[in-house]
XYZ file of N, CA and C in Angstrom:
249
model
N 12.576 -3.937 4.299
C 11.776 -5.111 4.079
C 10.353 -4.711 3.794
N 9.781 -5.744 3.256
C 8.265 -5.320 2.932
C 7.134 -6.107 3.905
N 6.393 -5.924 3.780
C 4.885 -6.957 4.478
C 3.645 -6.524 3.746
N 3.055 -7.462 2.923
C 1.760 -7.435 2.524
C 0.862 -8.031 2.956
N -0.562 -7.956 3.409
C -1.835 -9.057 4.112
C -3.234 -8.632 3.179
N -3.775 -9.229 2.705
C -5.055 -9.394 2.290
C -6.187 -10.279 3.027
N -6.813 -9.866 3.323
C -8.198 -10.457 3.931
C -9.605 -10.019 3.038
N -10.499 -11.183 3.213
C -11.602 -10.297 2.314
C -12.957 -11.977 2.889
N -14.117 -11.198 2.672
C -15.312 -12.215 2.649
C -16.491 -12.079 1.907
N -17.088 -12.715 1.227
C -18.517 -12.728 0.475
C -19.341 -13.680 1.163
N -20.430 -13.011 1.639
C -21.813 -13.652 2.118
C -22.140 -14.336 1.259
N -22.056 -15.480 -0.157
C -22.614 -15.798 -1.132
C -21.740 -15.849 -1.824
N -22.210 -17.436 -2.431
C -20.406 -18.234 -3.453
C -21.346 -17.321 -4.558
N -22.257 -16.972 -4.935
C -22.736 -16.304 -6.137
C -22.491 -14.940 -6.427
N -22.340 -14.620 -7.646
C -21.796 -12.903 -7.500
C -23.189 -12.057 -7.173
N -23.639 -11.936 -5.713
C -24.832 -11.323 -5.275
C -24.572 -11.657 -3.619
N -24.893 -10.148 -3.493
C -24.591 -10.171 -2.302
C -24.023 -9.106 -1.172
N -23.403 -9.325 0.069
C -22.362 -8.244 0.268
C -20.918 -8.923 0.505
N -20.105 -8.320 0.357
C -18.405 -8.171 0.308
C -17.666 -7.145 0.688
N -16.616 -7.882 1.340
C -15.386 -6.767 1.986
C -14.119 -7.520 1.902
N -13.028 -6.549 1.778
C -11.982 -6.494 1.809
C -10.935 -5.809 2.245
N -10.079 -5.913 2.970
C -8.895 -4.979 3.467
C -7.604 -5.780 3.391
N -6.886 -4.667 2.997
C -5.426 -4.977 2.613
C -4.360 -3.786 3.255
N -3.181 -4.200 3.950
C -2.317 -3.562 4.111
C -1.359 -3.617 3.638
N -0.199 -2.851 3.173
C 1.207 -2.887 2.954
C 2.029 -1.767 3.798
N 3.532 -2.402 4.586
C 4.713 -1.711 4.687
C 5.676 -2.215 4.183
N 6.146 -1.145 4.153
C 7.692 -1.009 3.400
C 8.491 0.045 4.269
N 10.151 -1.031 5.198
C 10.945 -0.016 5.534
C 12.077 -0.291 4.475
N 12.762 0.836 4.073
C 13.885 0.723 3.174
C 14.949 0.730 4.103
N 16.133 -0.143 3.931
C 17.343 -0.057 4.467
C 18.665 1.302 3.966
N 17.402 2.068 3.323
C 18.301 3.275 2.615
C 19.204 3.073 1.765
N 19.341 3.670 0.463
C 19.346 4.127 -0.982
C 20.088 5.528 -1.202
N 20.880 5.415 -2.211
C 21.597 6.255 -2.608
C 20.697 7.105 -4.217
N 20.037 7.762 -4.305
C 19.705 8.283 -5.615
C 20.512 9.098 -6.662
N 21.520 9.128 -6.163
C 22.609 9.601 -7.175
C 23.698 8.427 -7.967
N 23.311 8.840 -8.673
C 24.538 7.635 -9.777
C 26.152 7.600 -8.970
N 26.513 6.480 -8.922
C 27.943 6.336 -8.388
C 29.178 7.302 -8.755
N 28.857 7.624 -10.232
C 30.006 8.346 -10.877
C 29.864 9.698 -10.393
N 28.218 10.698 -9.756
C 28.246 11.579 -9.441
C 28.021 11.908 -8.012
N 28.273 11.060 -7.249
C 28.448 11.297 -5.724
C 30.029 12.047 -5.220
N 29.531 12.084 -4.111
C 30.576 13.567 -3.469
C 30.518 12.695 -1.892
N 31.710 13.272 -1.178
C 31.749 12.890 0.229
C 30.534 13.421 1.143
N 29.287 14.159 0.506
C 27.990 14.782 0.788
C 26.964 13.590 0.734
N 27.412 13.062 -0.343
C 26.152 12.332 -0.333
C 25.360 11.159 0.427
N 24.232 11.466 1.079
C 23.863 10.742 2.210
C 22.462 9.702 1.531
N 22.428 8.677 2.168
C 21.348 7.691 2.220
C 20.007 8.133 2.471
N 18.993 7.577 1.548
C 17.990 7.927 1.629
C 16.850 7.095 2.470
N 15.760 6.925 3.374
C 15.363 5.886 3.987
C 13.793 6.408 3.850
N 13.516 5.041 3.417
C 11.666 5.390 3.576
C 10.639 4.929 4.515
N 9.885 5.101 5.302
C 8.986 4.389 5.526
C 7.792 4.292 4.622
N 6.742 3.406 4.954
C 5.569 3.616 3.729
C 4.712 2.501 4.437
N 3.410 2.923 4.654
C 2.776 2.281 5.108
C 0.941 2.586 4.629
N 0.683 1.650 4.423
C -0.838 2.074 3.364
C -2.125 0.888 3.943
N -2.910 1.285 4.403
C -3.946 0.633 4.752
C -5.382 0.703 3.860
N -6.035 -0.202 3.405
C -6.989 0.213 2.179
C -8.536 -1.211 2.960
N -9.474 -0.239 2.697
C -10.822 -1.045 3.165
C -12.251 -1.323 1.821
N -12.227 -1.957 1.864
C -13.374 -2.153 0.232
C -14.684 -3.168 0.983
N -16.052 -2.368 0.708
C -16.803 -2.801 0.854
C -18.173 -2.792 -0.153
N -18.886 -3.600 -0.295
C -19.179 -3.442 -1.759
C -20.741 -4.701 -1.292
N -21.544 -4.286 -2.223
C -23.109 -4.856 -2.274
C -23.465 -5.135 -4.068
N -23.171 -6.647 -4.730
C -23.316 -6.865 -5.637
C -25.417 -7.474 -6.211
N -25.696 -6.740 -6.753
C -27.250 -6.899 -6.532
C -27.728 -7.944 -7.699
N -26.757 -8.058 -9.017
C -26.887 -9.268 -9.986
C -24.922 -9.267 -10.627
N -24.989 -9.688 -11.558
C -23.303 -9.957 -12.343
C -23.430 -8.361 -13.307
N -24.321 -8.003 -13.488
C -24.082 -6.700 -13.782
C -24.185 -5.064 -13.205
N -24.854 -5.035 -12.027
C -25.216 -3.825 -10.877
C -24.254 -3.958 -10.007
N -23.394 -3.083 -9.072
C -23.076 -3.471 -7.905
C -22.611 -2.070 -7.405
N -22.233 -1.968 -6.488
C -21.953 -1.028 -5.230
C -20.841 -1.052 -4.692
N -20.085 -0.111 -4.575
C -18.596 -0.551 -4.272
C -18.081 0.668 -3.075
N -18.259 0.576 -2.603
C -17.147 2.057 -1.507
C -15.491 1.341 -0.813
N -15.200 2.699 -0.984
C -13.075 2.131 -0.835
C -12.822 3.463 0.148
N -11.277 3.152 0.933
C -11.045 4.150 1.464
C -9.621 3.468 1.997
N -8.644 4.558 1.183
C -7.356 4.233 1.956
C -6.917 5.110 2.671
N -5.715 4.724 3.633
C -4.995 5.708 4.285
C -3.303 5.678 3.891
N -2.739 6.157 3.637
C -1.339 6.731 3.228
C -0.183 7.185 3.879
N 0.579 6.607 4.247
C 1.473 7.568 4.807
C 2.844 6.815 5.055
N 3.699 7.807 4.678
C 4.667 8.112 3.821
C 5.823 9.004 4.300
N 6.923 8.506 5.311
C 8.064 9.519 5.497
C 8.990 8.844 5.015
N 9.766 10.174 4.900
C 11.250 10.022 3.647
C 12.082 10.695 4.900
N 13.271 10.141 4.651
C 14.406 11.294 5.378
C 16.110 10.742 5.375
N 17.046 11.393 5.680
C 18.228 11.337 5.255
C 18.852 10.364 6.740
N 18.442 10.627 7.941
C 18.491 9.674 8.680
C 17.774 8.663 9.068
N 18.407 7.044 9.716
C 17.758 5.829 9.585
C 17.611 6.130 11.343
């Protein structure tokens, strides 16, 4: 299954100002076969992912054309043959 959330705020309905944003996503897979049906073997085992990504954006817009932006995600990511 998946889960996505976005949150975010601007000090100012005008593009000037400061702003932030953070967003997460997971993803567990119920495990996956990556081999085509026709070429599987009594070997072939299920694949399962986790995945989970956290991302932060903060940013200082000074008119509609200048602005300031810093980001920073985190990643992470296991794979494996058992669920």
């Amino acid at each position: 299954w998946q889960l996505r959330g976005i949150a975010g705020f601007r000090t100012s309905e005008e593009k000037k100002g400061l702003w932030g944003r953070v967003s997460a996503f997971y993803h567990d897979s119920p495990g996956y076969k990556n081999v085509p049906s026709d070429e599987q073997t009594r070997y072939t085992v299920k694949n399962y992912i986790k995945e989970k990504t956290i991302n932060g954006k903060v940013g200082w817009d000074f008119n509609e054309s200048n602005s300031l932006e810093l980001q920073y995600t985190k990643d992470n990511l296991s794979n494996s043959t058992e669920n």
